[in-house]
Coordinates of C-alpha atoms in Angstrom, one line a residue:
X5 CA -9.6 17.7 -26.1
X6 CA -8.4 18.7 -22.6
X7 CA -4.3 20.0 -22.7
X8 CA -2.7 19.0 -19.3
X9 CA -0.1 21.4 -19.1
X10 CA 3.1 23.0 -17.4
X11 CA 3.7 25.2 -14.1
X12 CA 6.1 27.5 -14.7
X13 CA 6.5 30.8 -12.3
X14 CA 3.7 29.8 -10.4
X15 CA 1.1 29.4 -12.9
X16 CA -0.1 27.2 -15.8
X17 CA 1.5 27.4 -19.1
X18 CA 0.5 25.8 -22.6
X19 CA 3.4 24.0 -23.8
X20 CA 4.6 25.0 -27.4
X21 CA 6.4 22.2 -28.8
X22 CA 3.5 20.7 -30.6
X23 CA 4.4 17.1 -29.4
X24 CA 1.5 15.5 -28.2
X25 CA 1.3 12.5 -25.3
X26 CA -2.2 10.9 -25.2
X27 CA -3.4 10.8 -21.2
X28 CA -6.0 7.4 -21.8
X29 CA -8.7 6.9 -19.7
X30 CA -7.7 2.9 -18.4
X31 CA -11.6 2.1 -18.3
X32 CA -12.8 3.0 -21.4
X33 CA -9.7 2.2 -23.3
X34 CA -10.4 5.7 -25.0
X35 CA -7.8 9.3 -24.8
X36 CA -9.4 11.5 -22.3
X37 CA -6.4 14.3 -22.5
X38 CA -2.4 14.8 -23.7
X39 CA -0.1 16.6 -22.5
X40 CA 2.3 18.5 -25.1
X41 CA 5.8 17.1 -24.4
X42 CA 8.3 19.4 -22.7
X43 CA 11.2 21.2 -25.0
X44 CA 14.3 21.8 -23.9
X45 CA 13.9 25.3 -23.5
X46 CA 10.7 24.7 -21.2
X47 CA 12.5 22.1 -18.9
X48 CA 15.5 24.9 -18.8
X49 CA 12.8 27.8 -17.9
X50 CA 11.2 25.6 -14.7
X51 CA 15.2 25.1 -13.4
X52 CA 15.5 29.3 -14.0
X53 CA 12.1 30.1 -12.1
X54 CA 13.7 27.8 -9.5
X55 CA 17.1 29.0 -9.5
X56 CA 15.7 32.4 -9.1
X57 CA 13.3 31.8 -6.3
X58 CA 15.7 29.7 -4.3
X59 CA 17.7 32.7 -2.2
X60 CA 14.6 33.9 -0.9
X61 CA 12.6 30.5 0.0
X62 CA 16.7 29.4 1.6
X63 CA 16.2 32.7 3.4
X64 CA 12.8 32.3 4.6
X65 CA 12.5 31.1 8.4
X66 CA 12.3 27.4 9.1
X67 CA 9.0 28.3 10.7
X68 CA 8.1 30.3 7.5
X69 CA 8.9 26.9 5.8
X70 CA 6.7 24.7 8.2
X71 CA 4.0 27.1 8.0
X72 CA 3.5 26.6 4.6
X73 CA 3.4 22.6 4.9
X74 CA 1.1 23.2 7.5
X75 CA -1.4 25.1 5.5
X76 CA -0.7 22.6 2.2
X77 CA -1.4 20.1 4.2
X78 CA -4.6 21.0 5.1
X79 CA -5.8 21.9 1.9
X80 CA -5.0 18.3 0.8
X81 CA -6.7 17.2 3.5
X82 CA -10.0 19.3 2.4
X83 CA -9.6 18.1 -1.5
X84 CA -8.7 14.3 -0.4
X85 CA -12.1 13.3 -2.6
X86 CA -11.3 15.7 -6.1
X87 CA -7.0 14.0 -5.4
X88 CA -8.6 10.6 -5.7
X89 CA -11.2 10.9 -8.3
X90 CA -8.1 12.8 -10.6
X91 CA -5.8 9.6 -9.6
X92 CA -8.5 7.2 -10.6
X93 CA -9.9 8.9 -13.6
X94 CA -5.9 9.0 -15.2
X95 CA -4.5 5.8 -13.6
X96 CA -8.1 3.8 -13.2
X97 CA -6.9 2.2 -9.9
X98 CA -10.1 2.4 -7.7
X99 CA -11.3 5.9 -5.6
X100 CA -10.9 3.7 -2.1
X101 CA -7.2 2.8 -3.7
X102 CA -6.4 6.4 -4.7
X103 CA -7.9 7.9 -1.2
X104 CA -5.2 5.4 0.7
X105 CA -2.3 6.6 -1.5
X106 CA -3.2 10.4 -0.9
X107 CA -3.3 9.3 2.8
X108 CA 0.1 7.9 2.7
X109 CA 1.5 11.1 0.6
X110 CA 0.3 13.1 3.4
X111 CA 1.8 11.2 6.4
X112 CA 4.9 12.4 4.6
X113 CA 3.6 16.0 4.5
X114 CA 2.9 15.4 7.7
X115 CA 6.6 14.2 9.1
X116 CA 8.2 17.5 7.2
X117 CA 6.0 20.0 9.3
X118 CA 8.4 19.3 11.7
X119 CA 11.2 20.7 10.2
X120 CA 12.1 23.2 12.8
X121 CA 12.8 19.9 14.6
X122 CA 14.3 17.9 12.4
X123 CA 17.1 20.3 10.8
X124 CA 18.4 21.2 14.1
X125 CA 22.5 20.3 14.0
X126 CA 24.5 19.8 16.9
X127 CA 26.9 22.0 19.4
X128 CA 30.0 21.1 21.5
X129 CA 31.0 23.7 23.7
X130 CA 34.8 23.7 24.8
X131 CA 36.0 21.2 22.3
X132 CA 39.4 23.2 22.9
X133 CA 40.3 26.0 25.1
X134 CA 37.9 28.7 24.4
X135 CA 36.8 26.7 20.6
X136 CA 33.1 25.4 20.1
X137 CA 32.2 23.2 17.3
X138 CA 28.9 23.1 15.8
X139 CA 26.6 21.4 13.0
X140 CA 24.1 22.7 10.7
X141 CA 22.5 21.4 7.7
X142 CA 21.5 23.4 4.9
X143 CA 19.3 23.0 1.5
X144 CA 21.4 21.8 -1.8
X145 CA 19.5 24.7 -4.4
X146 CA 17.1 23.3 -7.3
X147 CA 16.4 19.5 -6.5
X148 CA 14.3 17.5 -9.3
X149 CA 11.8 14.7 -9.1
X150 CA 11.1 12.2 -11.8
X151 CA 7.7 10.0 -10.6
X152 CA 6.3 7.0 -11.8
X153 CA 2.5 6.4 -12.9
X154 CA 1.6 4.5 -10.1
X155 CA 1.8 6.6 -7.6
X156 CA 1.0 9.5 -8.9
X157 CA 0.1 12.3 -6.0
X158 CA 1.5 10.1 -3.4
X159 CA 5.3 9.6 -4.7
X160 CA 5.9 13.3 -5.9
X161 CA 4.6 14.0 -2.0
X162 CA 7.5 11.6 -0.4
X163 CA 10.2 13.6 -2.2
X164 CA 8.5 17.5 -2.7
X165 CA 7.5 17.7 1.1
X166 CA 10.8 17.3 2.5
X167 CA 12.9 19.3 0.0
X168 CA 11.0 22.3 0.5
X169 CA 10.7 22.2 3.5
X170 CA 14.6 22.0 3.7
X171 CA 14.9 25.4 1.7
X172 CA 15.0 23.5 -1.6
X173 CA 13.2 24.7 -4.6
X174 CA 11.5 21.9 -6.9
X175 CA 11.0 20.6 -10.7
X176 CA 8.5 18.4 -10.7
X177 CA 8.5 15.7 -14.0
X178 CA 5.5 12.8 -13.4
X179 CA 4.7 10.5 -15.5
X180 CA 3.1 11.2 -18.9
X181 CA 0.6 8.7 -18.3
X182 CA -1.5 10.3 -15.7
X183 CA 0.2 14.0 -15.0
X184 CA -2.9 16.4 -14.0
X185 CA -2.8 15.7 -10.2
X186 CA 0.8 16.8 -10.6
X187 CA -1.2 20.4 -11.6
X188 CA -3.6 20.1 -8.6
X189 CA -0.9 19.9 -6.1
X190 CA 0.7 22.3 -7.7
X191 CA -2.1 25.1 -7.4
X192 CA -2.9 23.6 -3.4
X193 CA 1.3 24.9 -2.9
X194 CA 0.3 28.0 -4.1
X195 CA -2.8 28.4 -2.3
X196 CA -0.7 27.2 0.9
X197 CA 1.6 30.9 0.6
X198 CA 4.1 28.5 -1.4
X199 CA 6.2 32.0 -3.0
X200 CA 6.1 31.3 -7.3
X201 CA 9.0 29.3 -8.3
X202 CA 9.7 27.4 -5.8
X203 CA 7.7 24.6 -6.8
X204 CA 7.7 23.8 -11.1
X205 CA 6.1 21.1 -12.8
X206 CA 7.6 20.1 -16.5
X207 CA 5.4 17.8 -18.8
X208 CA 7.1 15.4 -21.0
X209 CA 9.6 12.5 -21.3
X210 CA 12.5 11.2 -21.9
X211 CA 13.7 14.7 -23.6
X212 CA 12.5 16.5 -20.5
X213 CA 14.4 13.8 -18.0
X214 CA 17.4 14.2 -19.7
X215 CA 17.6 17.6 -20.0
X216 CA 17.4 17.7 -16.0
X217 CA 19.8 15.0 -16.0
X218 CA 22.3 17.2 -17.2
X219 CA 21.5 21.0 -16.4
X220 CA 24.3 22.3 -14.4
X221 CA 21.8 24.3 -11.9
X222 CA 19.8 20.9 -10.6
X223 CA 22.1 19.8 -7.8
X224 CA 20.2 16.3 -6.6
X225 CA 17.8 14.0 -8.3
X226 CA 14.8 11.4 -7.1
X227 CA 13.3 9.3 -9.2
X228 CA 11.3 6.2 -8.5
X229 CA 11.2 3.6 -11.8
X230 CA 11.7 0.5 -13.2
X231 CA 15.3 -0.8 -12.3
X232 CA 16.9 -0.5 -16.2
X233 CA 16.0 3.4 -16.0
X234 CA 17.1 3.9 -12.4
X235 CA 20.5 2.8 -13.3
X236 CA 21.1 4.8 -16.2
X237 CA 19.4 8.3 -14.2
X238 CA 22.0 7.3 -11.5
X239 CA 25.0 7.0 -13.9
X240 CA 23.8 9.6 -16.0
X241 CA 23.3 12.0 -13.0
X242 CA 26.3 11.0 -10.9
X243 CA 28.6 11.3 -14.0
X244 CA 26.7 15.4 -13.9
X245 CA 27.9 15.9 -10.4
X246 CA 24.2 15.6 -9.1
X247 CA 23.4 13.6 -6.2
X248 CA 21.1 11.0 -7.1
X249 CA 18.5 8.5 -5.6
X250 CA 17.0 6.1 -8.1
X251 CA 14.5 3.4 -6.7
X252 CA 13.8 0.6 -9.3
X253 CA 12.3 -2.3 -9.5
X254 CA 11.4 -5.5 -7.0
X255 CA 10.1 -8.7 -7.0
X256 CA 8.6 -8.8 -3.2
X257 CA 8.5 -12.1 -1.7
X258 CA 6.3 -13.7 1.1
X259 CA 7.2 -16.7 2.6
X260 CA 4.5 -18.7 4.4
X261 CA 6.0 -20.9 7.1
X262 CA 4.3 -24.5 7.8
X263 CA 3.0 -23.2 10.9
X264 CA 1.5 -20.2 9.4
X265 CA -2.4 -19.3 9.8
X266 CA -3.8 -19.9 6.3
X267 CA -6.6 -18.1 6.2
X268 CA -4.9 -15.1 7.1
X269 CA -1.9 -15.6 4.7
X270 CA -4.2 -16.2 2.2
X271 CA -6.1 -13.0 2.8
X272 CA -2.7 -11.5 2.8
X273 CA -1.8 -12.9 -0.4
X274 CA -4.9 -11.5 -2.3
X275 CA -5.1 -8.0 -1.1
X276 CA -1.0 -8.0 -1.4
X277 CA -1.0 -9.4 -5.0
X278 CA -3.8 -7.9 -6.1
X279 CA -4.4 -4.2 -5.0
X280 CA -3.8 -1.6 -7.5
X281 CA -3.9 -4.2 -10.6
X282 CA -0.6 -5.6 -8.8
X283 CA 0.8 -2.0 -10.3
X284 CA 3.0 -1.1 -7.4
X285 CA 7.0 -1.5 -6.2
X286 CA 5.9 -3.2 -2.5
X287 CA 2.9 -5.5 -4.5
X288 CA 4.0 -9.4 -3.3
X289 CA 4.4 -10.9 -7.0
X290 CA 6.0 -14.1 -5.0
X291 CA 4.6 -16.6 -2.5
X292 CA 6.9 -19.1 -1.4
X293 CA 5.2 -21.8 0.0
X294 CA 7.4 -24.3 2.7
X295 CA 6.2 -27.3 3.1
X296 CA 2.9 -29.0 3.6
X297 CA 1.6 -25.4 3.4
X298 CA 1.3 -25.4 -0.2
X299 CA -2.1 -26.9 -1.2
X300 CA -4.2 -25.4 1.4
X301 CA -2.8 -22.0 0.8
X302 CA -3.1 -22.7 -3.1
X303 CA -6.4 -23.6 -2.5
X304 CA -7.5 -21.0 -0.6
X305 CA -5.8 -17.8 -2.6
X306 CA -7.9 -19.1 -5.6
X307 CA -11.0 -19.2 -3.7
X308 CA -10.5 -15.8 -2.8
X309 CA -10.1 -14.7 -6.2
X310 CA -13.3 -15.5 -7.5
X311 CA -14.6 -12.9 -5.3
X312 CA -12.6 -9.9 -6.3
X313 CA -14.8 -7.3 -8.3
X314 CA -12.9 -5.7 -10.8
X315 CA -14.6 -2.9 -12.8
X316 CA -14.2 0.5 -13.5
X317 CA -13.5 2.9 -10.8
X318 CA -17.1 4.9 -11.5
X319 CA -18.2 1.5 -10.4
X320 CA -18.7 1.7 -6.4
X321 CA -18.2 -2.1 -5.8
X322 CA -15.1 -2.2 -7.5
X323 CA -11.7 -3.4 -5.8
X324 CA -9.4 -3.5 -8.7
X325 CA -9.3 -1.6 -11.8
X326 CA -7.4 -1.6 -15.0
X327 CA -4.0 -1.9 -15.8
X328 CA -2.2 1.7 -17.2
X329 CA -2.5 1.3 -21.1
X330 CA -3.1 -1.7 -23.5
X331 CA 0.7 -2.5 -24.0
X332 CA 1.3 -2.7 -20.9
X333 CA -2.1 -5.4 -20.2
X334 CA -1.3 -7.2 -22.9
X335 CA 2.4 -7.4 -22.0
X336 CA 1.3 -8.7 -18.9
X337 CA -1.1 -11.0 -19.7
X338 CA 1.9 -12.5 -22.4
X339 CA 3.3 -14.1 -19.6
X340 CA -0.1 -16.2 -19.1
X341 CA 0.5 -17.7 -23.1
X342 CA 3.8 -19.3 -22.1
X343 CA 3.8 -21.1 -18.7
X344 CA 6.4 -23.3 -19.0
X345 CA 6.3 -26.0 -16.7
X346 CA 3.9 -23.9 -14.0
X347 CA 0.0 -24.7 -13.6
X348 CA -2.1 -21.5 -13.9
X349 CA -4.9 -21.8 -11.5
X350 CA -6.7 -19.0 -12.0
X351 CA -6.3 -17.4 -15.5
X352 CA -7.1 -13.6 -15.5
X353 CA -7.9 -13.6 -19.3
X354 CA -10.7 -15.4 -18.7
X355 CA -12.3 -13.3 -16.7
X356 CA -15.3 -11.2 -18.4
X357 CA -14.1 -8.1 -18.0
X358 CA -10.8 -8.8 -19.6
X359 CA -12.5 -9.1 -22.5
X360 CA -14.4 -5.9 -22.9
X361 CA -13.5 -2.5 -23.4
X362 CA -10.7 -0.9 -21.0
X363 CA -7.6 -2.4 -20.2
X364 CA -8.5 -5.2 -18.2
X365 CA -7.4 -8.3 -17.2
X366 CA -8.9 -10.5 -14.1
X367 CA -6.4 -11.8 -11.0
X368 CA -4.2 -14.7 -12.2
X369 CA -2.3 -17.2 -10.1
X370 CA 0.2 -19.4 -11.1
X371 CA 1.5 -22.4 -9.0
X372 CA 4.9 -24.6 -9.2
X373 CA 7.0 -21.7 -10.9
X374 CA 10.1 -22.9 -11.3
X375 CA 12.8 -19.5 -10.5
X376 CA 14.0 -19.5 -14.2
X377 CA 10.7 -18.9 -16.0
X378 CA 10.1 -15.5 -16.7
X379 CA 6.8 -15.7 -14.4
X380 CA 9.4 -15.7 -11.7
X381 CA 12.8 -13.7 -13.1
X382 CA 10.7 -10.8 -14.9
X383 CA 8.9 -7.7 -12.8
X384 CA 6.0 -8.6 -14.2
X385 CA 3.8 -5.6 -12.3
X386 CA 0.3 -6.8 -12.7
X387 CA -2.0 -9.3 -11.1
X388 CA 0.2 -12.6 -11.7
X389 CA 0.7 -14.5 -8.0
X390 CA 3.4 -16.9 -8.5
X391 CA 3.7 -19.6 -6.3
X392 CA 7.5 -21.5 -5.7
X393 CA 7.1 -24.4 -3.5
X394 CA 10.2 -25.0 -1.5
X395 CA 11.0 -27.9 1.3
X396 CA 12.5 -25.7 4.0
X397 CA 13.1 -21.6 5.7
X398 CA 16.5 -22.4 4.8
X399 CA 15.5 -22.7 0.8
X400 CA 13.0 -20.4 1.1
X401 CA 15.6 -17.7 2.4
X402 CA 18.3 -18.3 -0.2
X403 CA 15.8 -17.8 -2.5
X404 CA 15.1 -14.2 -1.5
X405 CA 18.9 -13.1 -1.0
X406 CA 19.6 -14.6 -4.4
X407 CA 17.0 -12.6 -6.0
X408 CA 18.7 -9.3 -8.3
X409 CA 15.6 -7.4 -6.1
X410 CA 15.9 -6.2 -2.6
X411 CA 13.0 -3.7 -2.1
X412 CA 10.3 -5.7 0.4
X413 CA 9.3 -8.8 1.7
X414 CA 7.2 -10.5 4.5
X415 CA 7.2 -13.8 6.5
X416 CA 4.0 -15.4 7.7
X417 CA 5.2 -17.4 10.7
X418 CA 3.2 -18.1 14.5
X419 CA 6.9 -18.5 15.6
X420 CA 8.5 -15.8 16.7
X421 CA 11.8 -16.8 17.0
X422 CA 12.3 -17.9 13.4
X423 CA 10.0 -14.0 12.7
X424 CA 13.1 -12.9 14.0
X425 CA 15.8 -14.4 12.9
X426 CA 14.4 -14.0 9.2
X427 CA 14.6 -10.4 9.7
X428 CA 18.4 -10.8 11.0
X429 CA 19.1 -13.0 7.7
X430 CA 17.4 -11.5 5.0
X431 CA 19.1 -9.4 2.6
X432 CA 16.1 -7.0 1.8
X433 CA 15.1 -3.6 2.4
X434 CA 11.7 -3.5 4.3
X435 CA 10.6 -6.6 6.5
X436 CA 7.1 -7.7 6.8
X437 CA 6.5 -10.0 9.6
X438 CA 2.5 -10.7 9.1
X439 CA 2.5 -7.6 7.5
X440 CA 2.3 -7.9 3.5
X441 CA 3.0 -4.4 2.5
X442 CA 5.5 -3.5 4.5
X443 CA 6.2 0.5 3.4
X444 CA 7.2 2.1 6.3
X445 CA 5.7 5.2 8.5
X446 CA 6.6 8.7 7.2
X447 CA 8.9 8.9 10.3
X448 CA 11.1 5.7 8.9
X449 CA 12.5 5.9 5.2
X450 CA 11.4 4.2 2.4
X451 CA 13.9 1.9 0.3
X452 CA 15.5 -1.3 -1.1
X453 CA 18.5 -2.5 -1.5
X454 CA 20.2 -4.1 -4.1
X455 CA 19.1 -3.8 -7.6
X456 CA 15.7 -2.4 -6.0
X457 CA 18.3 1.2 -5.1
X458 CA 20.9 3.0 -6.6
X459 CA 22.4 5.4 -4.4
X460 CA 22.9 6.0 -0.7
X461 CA 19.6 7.3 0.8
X462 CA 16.2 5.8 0.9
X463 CA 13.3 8.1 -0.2
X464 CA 11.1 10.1 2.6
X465 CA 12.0 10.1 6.9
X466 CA 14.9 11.2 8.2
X467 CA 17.2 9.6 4.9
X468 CA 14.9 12.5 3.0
X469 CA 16.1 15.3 5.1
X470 CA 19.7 13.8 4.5
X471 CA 19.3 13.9 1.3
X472 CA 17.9 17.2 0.4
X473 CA 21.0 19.1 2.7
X474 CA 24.2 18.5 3.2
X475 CA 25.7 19.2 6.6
X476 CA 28.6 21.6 7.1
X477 CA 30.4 21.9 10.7
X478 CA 31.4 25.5 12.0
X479 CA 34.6 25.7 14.7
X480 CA 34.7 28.9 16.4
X481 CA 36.5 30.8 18.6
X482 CA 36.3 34.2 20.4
X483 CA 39.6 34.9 21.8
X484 CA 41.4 37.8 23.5
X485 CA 43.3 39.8 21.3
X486 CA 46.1 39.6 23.7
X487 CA 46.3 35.8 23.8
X488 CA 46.8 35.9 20.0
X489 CA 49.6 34.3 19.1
X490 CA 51.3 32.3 15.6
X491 CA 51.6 28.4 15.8
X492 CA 52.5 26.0 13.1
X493 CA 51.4 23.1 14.8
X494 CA 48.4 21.0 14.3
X495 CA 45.3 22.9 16.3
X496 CA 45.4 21.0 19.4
X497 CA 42.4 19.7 21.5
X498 CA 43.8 18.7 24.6

């Protein structure tokens, strides 16, 4: 069986410690690889390689530097098709699906091309007699990335991209349950000039994570999770010294105004809800419903259902795949046993593909959640729609900022000015108005707030660049030996 291993030194390596991780293929419901879990002395070997090639990539010219993400990105650009089909044979989502995250991943590529731009500081000339004052920003040392299975290529893309680019050098640890494009993207860095080192990938889990967490030589962390592990990675790696930006969880919320245009909400709804198997951070999991709204937008989400084609991604028709493993499908599909006092409309187990092999399970929507059933409280991350009724925007909105979550939402409106002033009131990170996925351009910065974020700095954009350097401020002066003189004082600017 295939072994998807490390890259260490700019090169694959078998892994030695003899503790094997099944890779499943989502479809088939059967093990297609593993990858041999990371030891200690591995995960300490990719921080040395790093450590070692970081004076000479900080060295190398910030054209050098853009060069390189120049030529990866091009190569990415020419393997777009073997990225996706990797992404879909590990993860199952469909090859359309997987194409669109590899096109997101390199608009960020794209952004940190422009480094020579983007790390210039900034100069004050005379800010005393004969003293300038000046800002640069320079690279941290050896950053690390911990990625999620959903986005496989795409995620480790937002945060590599930008710290390399910044002089950084790179640890790579992606999920367990669908690692191999983390190799591929790998090999396309090296084939870009990327010099060995720079860029290490460790294979593994929670061993691997925490020996990262606390190696003295990794100076910042990302990591992109579920919101119980981002807060212990940001306690953990704060409490190390480290600078740390953990994303976690969300429950995204779209609230459909009265005046809304159903059709299109509902069309929103679906492809929000349901892309990826509902597997992703900005998926809408709620629809809040004001109003007279309800029914007719009820009635037309469910209608739309019925024609989604789920399937394996091998299948060309297919718009939504599996879900990652059987725990997890079955997990989700638990919250379709219990309803409480909620209707379920459509019931995804009943759909004939959720009973065959794979890890299936057909689009569900739930109507009249009440917001202290689990349906509603839990990130359930799957294709559950929940639908809370409320009477008013007022409700509707304190229903959002009460949520723990604060990563996206959207508003379905025709009115502008209450478009507007939801985006004034709402306490969330990223705003949708008639926009249901509202993850923004490379050249904004992706994050939440609340529960949804721990740290300062959102992922990707100019927060990325933030985050991988820290600034430091020069004050100079040139004077004339003969106007040298001793003073005690505070320096004076005036």
């Amino acid at each position: 069986m295939r072994e998807i291993k490390h890259w260490l030194d700019g090169a694959a390596v078998e892994g030695t410690s003899g503790r094997r991780l099944p890779v499943w293929d989502p479809a088939t419901g059967e093990q297609q690889a593993y990858v041999v879990a990371a030891t200690k002395a591995e995960t300490d070997r990719a921080v040395a390689s790093a450590l070692k090639a970081f004076p000479a990539w900080r060295a190398a010219s910030l054209s050098r530097r853009a060069e390189v993400m120049f030529r990866f990105r091009e190569l990415v650009d020419a393997n777009r098709k073997e990225i996706a089909a990797l992404v879909s044979a590990e993860h199952g989502k469909t090859v359309a699906d997987a194409a669109g995250e590899v096109a997101r991943g390199l608009e960020n590529v794209e952004f940190a091309t422009g480094a020579p731009h983007l790390l210039k500081g900034g100069y004050s000339e005379q800010a005393s007699n004969g003293v300038d004052v000046y800002s640069i920003r320079q690279p941290l040392g050896v950053v690390a990335g911990i990625t999620p299975f959903n986005f496989p290529a795409m995620v480790p893309m937002w945060m590599f991209a930008n710290a390399l680019v910044c002089g950084n050098t790179f640890v790579l640890k992606p999920s367990e349950k669908d690692p191999s494009v983390s190799l591929l993207l790998a090999d396309l860095l090296r084939q870009a000039g990327l010099p060995d080192g720079v860029f290490n990938v460790v294979q593994g889990d929670r061993e691997a994570v925490e020996t990262l967490l606390a190696h003295p030589d990794v100076q910042a962390l990302s990591f992109v999770g579920s919101t119980p592990i981002a807060k212990a990675v940001y306690e953990a790696g704060t409490r190390a010294g480290k600078r740390v930006q953990a994303l976690g969880g969300a429950k995204n919320h779209m609230v459909v105004l009265p005046d809304a245009d159903v059709n299109s909400a509902a069309d929103a709804a679906v492809s929000a809800g349901y892309g990826s198997a509902g597997e992703r951070c900005m998926a809408i999991s709620v629809v809040v419903a004001v109003g007279a709204v309800a029914d007719p937008l009820v009635h037309a989400i469910s209608e739309r259902i019925g024609r989604i084609a789920v399937g394996p991604a091998s299948d060309p028709a297919a718009e939504m795949g599996p879900l990652i493993t059987r725990e997890h499908r079955d997990k989700v599909a638990g919250y379709l046993s219990e309803p409480g006092t909620a209707e379920v409309v459509v019931d995804g187990r009943d759909a004939p593909v959720s009973n065959g092999p794979g890890f299936f399970l057909g689009a569900s929507l739930v109507d009249k959640v009440s917001t202290d059933s689990p349906l509603y409280t839990d990130e359930i991350f799957g294709p559950v729609l929940s639908v809370v009724r409320v009477d008013s925007y007022d409700e509707a909105l304190k229903l959002v900022n009460d949520n723990e979550y604060g990563n996206g939402t959207a508003i379905f409106t025709r009115d502008g000015g209450a478009a507007r002033q939801f985006q004034y009131d709402v306490v969330c990170g990223m705003v949708g108005v008639n926009v249901p996925v509202p993850v923004p351009v490379a050249y904004y910065s992706f994050g939440g707030w609340k529960s949804s974020l721990f740290g300062d700095l959102h992922m990707y954009g100019p927060e990325g660049i933030q985050f991988y350097t820290r600034s430091k401020v020069v004050t100079s002066r040139w004077p004339d030996p003969a106007t040298s003189e001793v003073d005690l004082g505070f320096p004076k600017v005036r």
